[in-house]
């Protein structure tokens, strides 16, 4: 099978629990060897989608195909998926090696093959020395690795991670993100991560699916997701932004002029004149002072937050609007609180979103 | 050096005070256990091996050397084993049903389980005699329905004994298993299934081992209760099924043989302790 052919295909999958629509006609295609994150707030349906792929939740409509096989009605134990749960769900009555061997044992693999596979899986997660330990004698980070080794040992067609790193403390989590990504790339695994942590999504994935209310709002590479958010929700959920309310005055081929309370601004977007919109820009696009054709707005500095390599400056632009600028030391003087300043940013990095999408 | 002016930490007396407090808390229950339980046990053991002429093992020889009394021991064991086995087979699925039930249904099921505990064993055993006797509700109903023509002999049979014992001791099997099942993370079964285990394999390799502590607690409770049951065999089967418990009562109340009764008590206690100890050992050993 070639690298680019579809490996996991989710087609029109819907799921309702009582009156609540948890998944609303989800379409998702993942290539072999791809690492994809389902990112969204709790209740957006990301875990249900993962469970539908694993066979732990039966969709009301739609199809799931894995490695060229329709698995929509296949029970979980015949799907050949690997799941790493948030709570790890390691079997407390088995040792580390016993947990890793479990999937192979129930498949009836020969003893010698099991031993080899367990050894390899444990060395992959650097836990070979703890094979005979009991699960209760392991730290959270070690348990996470055992859960990963157990899922990898059966060589599943797809690995599914349900908030698998969220139980770890921040420093360990950040280390594991990098290590896990490298490890999964080494074994050429196809994996789906479910998380509400945008940093985790941006660090670990080839593509990120931003989910909201049972739908995928945007499926894009992390860089594109950040630079070209497709919706106000995606913009808000990933990274920081300046957002200003306004009304479209004039529109021409993908660009709009917007009347706002902080002045006239230009943005990318397709709207009819008179439409209420929200104009947005990423904070690192905002610079001190005027620049020729760029958008600009003035105001009084409300707060200055120093964060090492960058400084976040929040400006009260009046009329309830505020500007958020991320200034690096290279930009020269950092303003102080109460300073009156003017900020400008390029039109090509300014986006207009429909107002009604807010919320 | 300001630190030098500080008084040296006085940890030792503090620890002693803590220990004294702990002893103080434990003392009342210790006195009760020692005075009301351990002391009579020692006396019982003494009475069973001492008679007017000094040390003797005659009572034990009679118990373990007479076919009749071996039959009595077997009766007790059989009552304990059958009751425990049947109670387990009923309780295990019941505990899962109870753990799955929600809201009002769960409350009702728990109430039906707990309420009978408030009634005395004698009341419940009598209730069974009323149900099972020749002109009892079960026979009358079967005759009215035309299933049988003449009443079936149900009371004073081993079936009646086991049915009654299972009914009376059932909560002691369901509750400990339920306590474990209710805490069982459903993710364990899900993890097993995604690893390729069919529901049957998942049950035997994951669910059963993980609920073993509850099973063992229930088995230890029900076995020690049923092996030593006195009221239940007396009322539901009577003379023709002598057990260690009824033999002890007879030795003390009718035959005036306290030495023999004490020896029978020690044997009964030995059987119960052996089963409970074995259970505890099984629950500690990882598979």
XYZ file of C-alpha atoms in Angstrom:
646
model
C 0.000 0.000 0.000
C 1.439 3.375 -0.958
C 2.095 6.092 1.598
C -0.581 8.398 0.272
C -3.473 5.959 -0.160
C -6.250 6.279 2.411
C -5.618 4.006 5.405
C -8.456 4.990 7.713
C -11.640 6.387 6.224
C -14.533 7.733 8.277
C -17.551 8.442 6.084
C -20.613 10.338 7.256
C -20.436 8.999 10.792
C -23.178 10.279 13.111
C -23.964 9.451 16.708
C -26.700 10.654 19.002
C -27.137 10.116 22.722
C -30.791 10.843 23.398
C -31.514 14.356 22.163
C -27.813 15.290 21.856
C -26.016 14.964 18.532
C -22.482 13.966 19.499
C -21.161 13.305 15.989
C -22.714 15.108 13.034
C -21.805 13.481 9.678
C -18.070 13.235 10.272
C -15.840 12.669 7.247
C -12.162 12.009 7.872
C -9.495 10.351 5.776
C -6.121 9.471 7.213
C -3.110 8.255 5.262
C -0.855 5.422 6.309
C 1.833 6.606 8.718
C 0.032 9.856 9.453
C -0.307 11.334 12.942
C -3.601 13.164 13.304
C -5.015 14.969 16.312
C -8.688 15.487 17.110
C -8.606 18.785 18.987
C -11.533 20.393 20.723
C -13.183 21.330 23.996
C -14.840 18.678 26.155
C -18.153 17.587 24.692
C -17.133 18.315 21.086
C -17.364 14.623 20.144
C -13.654 13.876 19.754
C -13.607 10.972 22.216
C -16.811 9.510 20.737
C -15.236 9.620 17.265
C -12.172 7.803 18.607
C -14.404 5.204 20.282
C -16.368 4.749 17.043
C -13.089 4.009 15.249
C -12.077 1.555 18.004
C -15.478 -0.133 17.914
C -16.298 0.847 21.495
C -19.175 3.068 20.351
C -21.487 2.045 17.517
C -22.301 4.938 15.150
C -25.956 5.484 14.210
C -24.987 6.180 10.618
C -21.924 6.169 8.423
C -19.026 3.848 7.714
C -15.535 3.226 9.058
C -12.891 1.603 6.863
C -9.478 0.543 8.092
C -6.687 -0.811 5.890
C -9.120 -1.395 3.041
C -11.648 -3.253 5.189
C -15.124 -2.063 6.156
C -15.069 -2.397 9.956
C -18.298 -0.529 10.707
C -19.940 -3.651 12.135
C -16.803 -5.491 13.262
C -16.522 -5.937 17.049
C -13.507 -4.215 18.686
C -11.575 -7.434 19.277
C -11.487 -8.148 15.548
C -10.497 -4.643 14.404
C -6.748 -4.730 15.089
C -6.618 -1.278 16.643
C -4.474 -0.220 19.586
C -5.926 2.097 22.216
C -4.048 4.005 24.909
C -6.587 5.182 27.464
C -6.381 8.295 29.614
C -6.416 6.106 32.734
C -4.125 3.616 30.888
C -6.391 0.715 32.028
C -3.356 -1.477 32.680
C -4.350 -4.839 34.143
C -3.386 -4.655 37.830
C -3.322 -8.448 38.202
C -0.593 -8.822 35.580
C 3.046 -7.733 35.514
C 4.426 -5.199 33.057
C 5.433 -8.013 30.695
C 2.072 -9.743 31.257
C 0.248 -6.592 30.185
C 2.354 -6.172 27.060
C 1.973 -9.866 26.205
C -1.827 -9.843 26.681
C -2.814 -8.926 23.121
C -0.449 -11.511 21.635
C -1.538 -14.223 24.063
C -5.217 -13.855 23.224
C -4.271 -14.016 19.543
C -2.668 -17.405 20.222
C 0.836 -16.291 19.268
C 3.621 -18.788 20.031
C 5.381 -18.318 23.368
C 8.786 -17.585 21.836
C 7.346 -14.972 19.483
C 5.506 -13.340 22.375
C 8.708 -13.087 24.411
C 10.539 -11.457 21.501
C 7.703 -9.021 20.796
C 7.345 -8.071 24.476
C 11.067 -7.481 24.768
C 11.079 -5.319 21.659
C 8.011 -3.294 22.691
C 9.427 -2.691 26.169
C 12.838 -1.669 24.863
C 11.106 0.715 22.461
C 9.607 2.557 25.439
C 12.837 2.077 27.436
C 11.249 -0.087 30.127
C 12.988 -3.406 29.455
C 14.408 -3.432 32.986
C 10.941 -3.275 34.587
C 9.375 -6.257 32.772
C 8.647 -8.261 35.935
C 7.342 -5.307 37.978
C 3.780 -5.044 39.155
C 1.745 -2.197 37.656
C 1.113 -0.631 41.067
C 4.891 -0.259 41.540
C 5.226 2.075 38.530
C 5.111 5.873 38.284
C 2.500 7.584 36.107
C 5.018 8.175 33.328
C 6.120 4.540 33.391
C 2.503 3.345 33.297
C 1.945 5.557 30.263
C 4.875 3.832 28.528
C 3.608 0.357 29.426
C 0.186 1.259 27.995
C 1.920 2.376 24.806
C 4.065 -0.787 24.652
C 0.955 -2.934 25.174
C -0.838 -1.209 22.289
C 2.194 -1.323 19.968
C 3.051 -4.977 20.686
C 0.114 -6.299 18.630
C 1.183 -4.188 15.618
C -2.246 -2.559 15.195
C -3.381 -0.941 11.946
C -4.018 2.276 13.834
C -3.065 3.541 17.295
C -5.663 5.583 19.152
C -4.710 7.838 22.061
C -7.555 9.091 24.261
C -6.120 12.053 26.190
C -3.253 9.695 26.835
C -0.798 12.320 28.078
C -3.145 14.480 30.112
C -2.555 12.601 33.380
C 1.158 13.445 33.299
C 2.588 16.615 34.802
C 3.469 19.420 32.409
C 7.216 18.840 32.095
C 6.884 15.077 31.614
C 4.037 15.636 29.172
C 6.135 17.940 26.999
C 9.000 15.433 26.975
C 6.641 12.590 26.106
C 5.084 14.580 23.240
C 8.411 14.851 21.450
C 9.505 11.324 22.327
C 6.175 9.773 21.352
C 6.137 11.528 17.989
C 9.659 10.291 17.213
C 8.810 6.756 18.352
C 5.622 6.587 16.268
C 7.477 7.871 13.218
C 10.211 5.269 13.792
C 7.717 2.391 13.688
C 5.733 4.123 10.915
C 2.542 3.962 12.974
C -0.714 5.551 11.931
C -2.078 7.291 15.002
C -4.958 9.457 16.145
C -4.640 11.553 19.281
C -7.591 12.993 21.108
C -6.734 16.052 23.155
C -7.993 19.431 24.327
C -4.395 20.677 24.603
C -3.484 22.821 21.576
C 0.268 22.609 22.274
C 0.044 18.817 22.239
C -1.892 18.956 18.966
C 0.597 21.298 17.288
C 3.648 19.360 18.554
C 2.554 15.812 17.784
C 0.547 15.888 14.597
C 0.979 15.974 10.865
C -2.586 17.256 10.677
C -5.025 18.594 13.243
C -8.807 18.267 13.091
C -10.423 21.022 15.141
C -13.761 19.722 16.397
C -16.741 21.670 17.676
C -20.290 20.486 18.403
C -19.872 17.125 16.701
C -18.315 18.544 13.524
C -14.811 18.956 12.178
C -14.392 22.721 11.739
C -11.002 22.494 10.099
C -8.579 19.738 9.154
C -5.155 21.149 8.391
C -1.453 20.964 9.096
C -0.555 22.699 12.358
C 1.145 25.611 10.611
C -1.765 26.234 8.276
C -4.231 25.866 11.116
C -2.462 28.618 13.007
C -1.791 30.937 10.071
C -5.063 30.398 8.164
C -7.780 29.460 10.644
C -10.931 28.502 8.737
C -13.364 29.639 11.397
C -13.609 31.902 14.376
C -13.755 28.787 16.559
C -10.491 27.449 15.123
C -8.890 30.873 15.539
C -9.962 31.057 19.178
C -9.090 27.479 20.069
C -5.548 27.526 18.706
C -3.319 30.378 19.773
C -4.071 33.960 20.766
C -5.601 36.668 18.623
C -6.877 40.225 18.417
C -10.575 40.306 17.524
C -12.506 43.466 16.570
C -16.222 43.732 15.737
C -17.273 45.592 12.624
C -19.511 45.923 9.548
C -18.441 45.300 5.958
C -18.408 48.553 3.926
C -17.144 47.242 0.606
C -15.994 43.909 -0.782
C -13.796 42.994 -3.755
C -12.230 39.666 -4.789
C -11.525 38.065 -1.417
C -10.925 41.327 0.415
C -13.257 43.415 2.523
C -13.136 46.899 4.016
C -14.651 46.905 7.470
C -15.909 49.825 9.532
C -15.023 49.247 13.191
C -15.073 51.335 16.346
C -11.275 51.620 16.189
C -11.258 52.817 12.573
C -11.469 51.389 9.086
C -9.680 48.026 8.636
C -9.055 45.746 5.663
C -9.227 41.968 5.891
C -9.284 38.775 3.826
C -12.730 37.248 3.430
C -15.778 37.061 1.182
C -18.765 38.997 2.481
C -21.505 41.237 1.191
C -21.533 44.872 2.178
C -23.434 45.363 5.414
C -22.505 41.974 6.920
C -21.526 42.024 10.579
C -18.045 40.484 10.913
C -15.210 39.949 13.335
C -11.801 41.050 12.139
C -8.900 39.081 13.599
C -5.118 38.928 13.553
C -2.445 36.910 15.367
C -0.599 38.924 18.028
C 2.869 38.497 16.475
C 1.651 40.337 13.334
C 1.077 43.536 15.306
C 3.976 46.049 15.288
C 4.546 49.362 17.041
C 3.918 52.448 14.887
C 2.490 53.118 11.417
C 3.313 51.128 8.305
C 2.193 52.351 4.873
C -0.779 50.306 3.629
C -1.246 48.248 6.793
C -4.185 48.225 9.198
C -3.601 50.242 12.309
C -5.307 51.223 15.533
C -4.325 53.247 18.578
C -4.968 52.933 22.291
C -3.636 52.950 25.809
C -1.524 50.053 27.090
C -3.539 48.055 29.638
C -1.031 45.350 30.525
C 2.479 44.198 29.663
C 3.340 40.554 30.305
C 6.967 39.527 29.942
C 7.303 35.864 28.871
C 10.990 35.463 28.146
C 11.490 35.466 24.378
C 8.380 37.558 23.884
C 6.315 40.212 25.583
C 2.515 40.307 25.344
C 1.080 43.812 25.261
C -2.653 44.358 25.641
C -3.984 47.668 24.432
C -7.343 49.242 25.276
C -8.475 50.657 21.920
C -11.644 52.191 23.352
C -15.306 51.309 22.675
C -14.800 47.933 24.364
C -12.261 46.751 21.803
C -8.751 45.654 22.657
C -5.605 44.773 20.731
C -3.142 42.036 21.610
C 0.418 42.372 20.351
C 3.328 40.034 20.815
C 6.541 42.036 20.681
C 10.018 40.557 20.659
C 13.012 42.386 22.134
C 14.218 43.163 18.599
C 11.299 45.518 18.075
C 13.097 48.069 20.224
C 11.444 49.732 23.166
C 8.649 47.801 24.865
C 5.878 50.234 25.872
C 4.809 50.642 29.452
C 1.369 50.460 31.023
C -0.715 53.643 30.321
C 1.471 54.605 27.314
C -0.542 55.816 24.305
C 0.639 53.741 21.348
C -0.312 52.881 17.777
C -0.111 49.318 16.444
C -0.197 48.219 12.814
C -0.418 44.887 11.053
C -0.465 43.646 7.457
C -3.783 43.308 5.645
C -2.717 39.880 4.289
C -2.592 38.586 7.880
C -5.997 39.965 8.817
C -9.063 37.738 8.543
C -12.764 38.454 8.637
C -15.156 35.868 10.093
C -18.940 35.950 10.137
C -20.255 37.356 13.405
C -22.905 34.678 13.949
C -20.229 31.993 14.206
C -19.239 33.416 17.573
C -20.121 31.300 20.573
C 24.033 31.797 65.286
C 20.389 32.238 66.048
C 19.679 28.575 65.386
C 21.755 27.592 68.395
C 19.347 29.470 70.638
C 16.437 27.361 69.473
C 15.582 24.395 71.663
C 16.568 21.026 70.237
C 13.597 19.246 68.668
C 12.070 16.885 71.167
C 10.703 14.172 68.919
C 11.070 11.142 71.127
C 8.443 12.008 73.813
C 6.036 13.129 71.063
C 6.272 9.734 69.403
C 5.702 8.044 72.744
C 2.615 10.136 73.323
C 1.321 9.207 69.876
C 1.866 5.548 70.591
C 0.111 5.822 73.959
C -2.853 7.506 72.260
C -2.988 4.727 69.688
C -2.910 2.078 72.408
C -5.657 3.958 74.224
C -7.865 3.815 71.152
C -7.231 0.128 70.542
C -7.516 -1.002 74.165
C -11.337 -1.206 74.519
C -11.763 -3.354 71.421
C -8.758 -5.422 72.432
C -10.277 -6.091 75.870
C -13.581 -7.081 74.318
C -11.992 -9.382 71.738
C -9.624 -10.917 74.256
C -12.197 -11.273 77.048
C -15.245 -12.303 75.092
C -13.678 -14.174 72.220
C -10.080 -15.315 72.729
C -10.427 -16.370 76.367
C -13.487 -18.592 75.825
C -11.677 -20.087 72.822
C -8.710 -21.032 74.973
C -11.091 -22.482 77.586
C -12.930 -24.388 74.857
C -9.667 -25.834 73.631
C -8.775 -26.738 77.225
C -12.103 -28.415 77.966
C -11.810 -30.490 74.780
C -8.502 -32.084 75.812
C -8.789 -32.256 79.603
C -11.045 -34.462 81.718
C -11.077 -35.620 85.351
C -8.073 -37.857 84.704
C -5.948 -35.203 82.978
C -4.952 -34.797 79.345
C -7.025 -36.820 76.871
C -7.701 -36.991 73.164
C -10.647 -39.367 73.558
C -13.173 -36.784 72.300
C -11.197 -36.194 69.105
C -10.729 -39.962 68.609
C -14.482 -40.427 68.923
C -15.195 -37.587 66.473
C -12.639 -38.564 63.869
C -12.747 -42.320 64.403
C -16.486 -43.061 64.372
C -18.220 -43.424 60.979
C -21.294 -41.673 62.392
C -19.365 -38.565 63.406
C -17.346 -38.558 60.208
C -20.758 -38.463 58.514
C -21.680 -35.506 60.718
C -18.499 -33.646 59.699
C -19.237 -34.493 56.071
C -22.812 -33.176 56.477
C -21.487 -29.839 57.752
C -18.897 -29.630 54.984
C -21.497 -30.575 52.375
C -23.916 -27.939 53.664
C -21.151 -25.326 53.634
C -19.790 -26.253 50.205
C -23.145 -26.612 48.422
C -24.533 -23.415 49.931
C -21.362 -21.493 49.036
C -21.223 -22.842 45.503
C -24.885 -22.201 44.694
C -24.829 -18.802 46.397
C -21.785 -17.873 44.305
C -23.379 -18.973 41.033
C -26.449 -16.849 41.800
C -24.575 -13.880 43.263
C -21.941 -13.300 40.612
C -24.292 -12.285 37.786
C -26.578 -10.596 40.334
C -23.702 -8.387 41.524
C -23.074 -7.239 37.922
C -26.774 -6.540 37.384
C -26.813 -4.554 40.609
C -23.733 -2.564 39.569
C -25.270 -1.780 36.157
C -28.669 -0.778 37.582
C -29.293 2.949 37.942
C -31.561 5.182 40.005
C -34.732 3.744 41.505
C -34.085 0.213 40.273
C -30.727 0.111 42.037
C -32.267 1.440 45.258
C -35.018 -1.189 45.137
C -32.566 -4.013 44.434
C -30.266 -2.914 47.262
C -33.231 -2.630 49.636
C -34.436 -6.145 48.806
C -30.916 -7.308 49.561
C -30.471 -5.440 52.840
C -33.948 -5.670 54.366
C -33.885 -9.454 54.982
C -30.722 -8.919 57.040
C -32.885 -7.099 59.554
C -35.057 -10.206 60.089
C -33.787 -12.921 62.396
C -32.508 -16.193 60.959
C -35.188 -18.045 62.926
C -37.960 -15.997 61.325
C -36.581 -16.658 57.864
C -36.097 -20.388 58.486
C -39.691 -20.640 59.800
C -40.893 -18.760 56.761
C -39.308 -21.454 54.618
C -41.007 -24.226 56.616
C -44.354 -22.504 56.005
C -43.631 -22.257 52.283
C -42.348 -25.788 51.862
C -44.491 -27.985 54.133
C -47.050 -30.430 52.642
C -49.942 -27.952 53.019
C -47.638 -24.996 52.322
C -47.975 -22.353 49.644
C -45.660 -24.057 47.143
C -47.499 -27.387 47.248
C -50.958 -25.786 47.269
C -50.074 -23.665 44.251
C -48.650 -26.619 42.317
C -51.754 -28.687 43.088
C -54.091 -25.801 42.150
C -52.242 -25.411 38.854
C -52.590 -29.124 38.223
C -48.839 -29.633 37.978
C -48.966 -32.282 40.711
C -51.787 -34.278 42.254
C -50.395 -34.993 45.674
C -48.147 -32.752 47.733
C -44.430 -33.309 47.157
C -42.283 -33.844 50.195
C -40.160 -30.717 50.293
C -39.628 -29.825 53.924
C -37.096 -31.941 55.804
C -35.163 -32.747 52.625
C -31.625 -31.706 51.766
C -33.048 -29.594 48.933
C -35.071 -27.586 51.443
C -31.987 -27.202 53.607
C -29.817 -25.910 50.768
C -32.540 -23.658 49.312
C -33.128 -22.112 52.723
C -29.431 -21.720 53.507
C -28.684 -20.151 50.120
C -31.579 -17.744 50.539
C -30.576 -16.703 54.030
C -26.843 -16.304 53.364
C -27.094 -14.860 49.834
C -26.578 -11.183 50.821
C -23.202 -12.094 52.330
C -22.062 -13.309 48.910
C -23.635 -10.588 46.751
C -22.500 -7.575 48.781
C -18.715 -8.154 48.763
C -18.764 -9.072 45.065
C -20.972 -6.069 44.292
C -18.585 -3.779 46.177
C -15.732 -4.863 43.873
C -17.771 -4.935 40.654
C -19.177 -1.444 41.278
C -15.614 -0.059 41.385
C -14.414 -2.001 38.357
C -13.288 0.465 35.661
C -15.125 -0.446 32.405
C -11.909 0.570 30.602
C -10.318 -2.759 31.621
C -12.792 -4.728 29.538
C -12.540 -2.188 26.715
C -8.750 -2.370 26.756
C -8.910 -6.176 26.616
C -11.321 -6.092 23.672
C -9.196 -3.645 21.668
C -6.220 -5.937 22.316
C -8.108 -8.736 20.590
C -9.799 -10.544 23.477
C -13.303 -11.862 22.778
C -15.926 -11.265 25.479
C -15.391 -14.802 26.830
C -11.599 -14.416 26.970
C -12.023 -10.974 28.537
C -14.251 -12.481 31.194
C -11.873 -15.272 32.195
C -8.611 -13.330 31.880
C -9.598 -9.879 33.087
C -13.011 -9.625 34.771
C -12.784 -12.797 36.854
C -9.249 -12.172 38.203
C -10.087 -8.530 38.977
C -13.242 -9.468 40.911
C -11.503 -12.327 42.735
C -11.083 -10.366 46.009
C -14.876 -9.925 46.210
C -15.490 -13.582 45.383
C -13.046 -14.707 48.054
C -14.561 -12.435 50.680
C -18.037 -13.721 49.820
C -16.922 -17.358 49.841
C -15.189 -16.965 53.211
C -18.272 -15.284 54.710
C -20.904 -17.656 53.337
C -18.876 -20.789 53.960
C -18.082 -19.928 57.577
C -21.734 -18.974 58.165
C -23.287 -22.026 56.493
C -20.792 -24.656 57.725
C -21.645 -23.658 61.286
C -25.350 -22.949 60.765
C -27.554 -24.295 63.552
C -31.019 -22.836 63.143
C -31.264 -23.534 59.413
C -30.590 -27.313 59.539
C -32.597 -27.708 62.746
C -35.734 -26.173 61.275
C -35.455 -27.195 57.639
C -34.220 -30.781 57.839
C -33.999 -31.793 61.492
C -32.714 -34.988 63.076
C -31.857 -36.902 59.934
C -29.147 -34.451 58.906
C -26.958 -34.015 61.994
C -24.233 -31.390 61.556
C -21.347 -30.323 63.780
C -23.439 -27.392 65.002
C -26.440 -29.538 65.974
C -24.075 -32.127 67.498
C -22.453 -29.453 69.661
C -25.847 -28.266 70.864
C -26.870 -31.819 71.673
C -23.640 -32.524 73.534
C -24.114 -29.490 75.761
C -27.889 -29.403 76.174
C -28.937 -33.065 76.155
C -25.988 -35.379 76.657
C -24.162 -33.158 79.148
C -20.829 -33.911 77.478
C -19.070 -30.512 77.447
C -15.726 -32.099 76.559
C -17.127 -33.742 73.463
C -19.089 -30.608 72.504
C -15.924 -28.535 72.894
C -13.968 -30.942 70.666
C -16.696 -30.738 67.987
C -16.549 -26.935 68.305
C -12.778 -26.957 67.790
C -13.111 -29.157 64.693
C -15.806 -26.846 63.273
C -13.678 -23.801 64.021
C -10.690 -25.526 62.415
C -12.642 -26.144 59.195
C -13.878 -22.531 59.030
C -10.417 -21.095 59.773
C -8.820 -23.357 57.170
C -11.228 -22.164 54.469
C -10.931 -18.488 55.405
C -7.119 -18.713 55.579
C -7.018 -20.453 52.218
C -9.252 -17.709 50.779
C -7.051 -14.949 52.146
C -4.005 -16.663 50.685
C -5.637 -17.020 47.284
C -6.616 -13.361 47.206
C -3.058 -12.216 47.901
C -1.372 -14.394 45.288
C -1.128 -12.645 41.909
C -1.924 -14.840 38.938
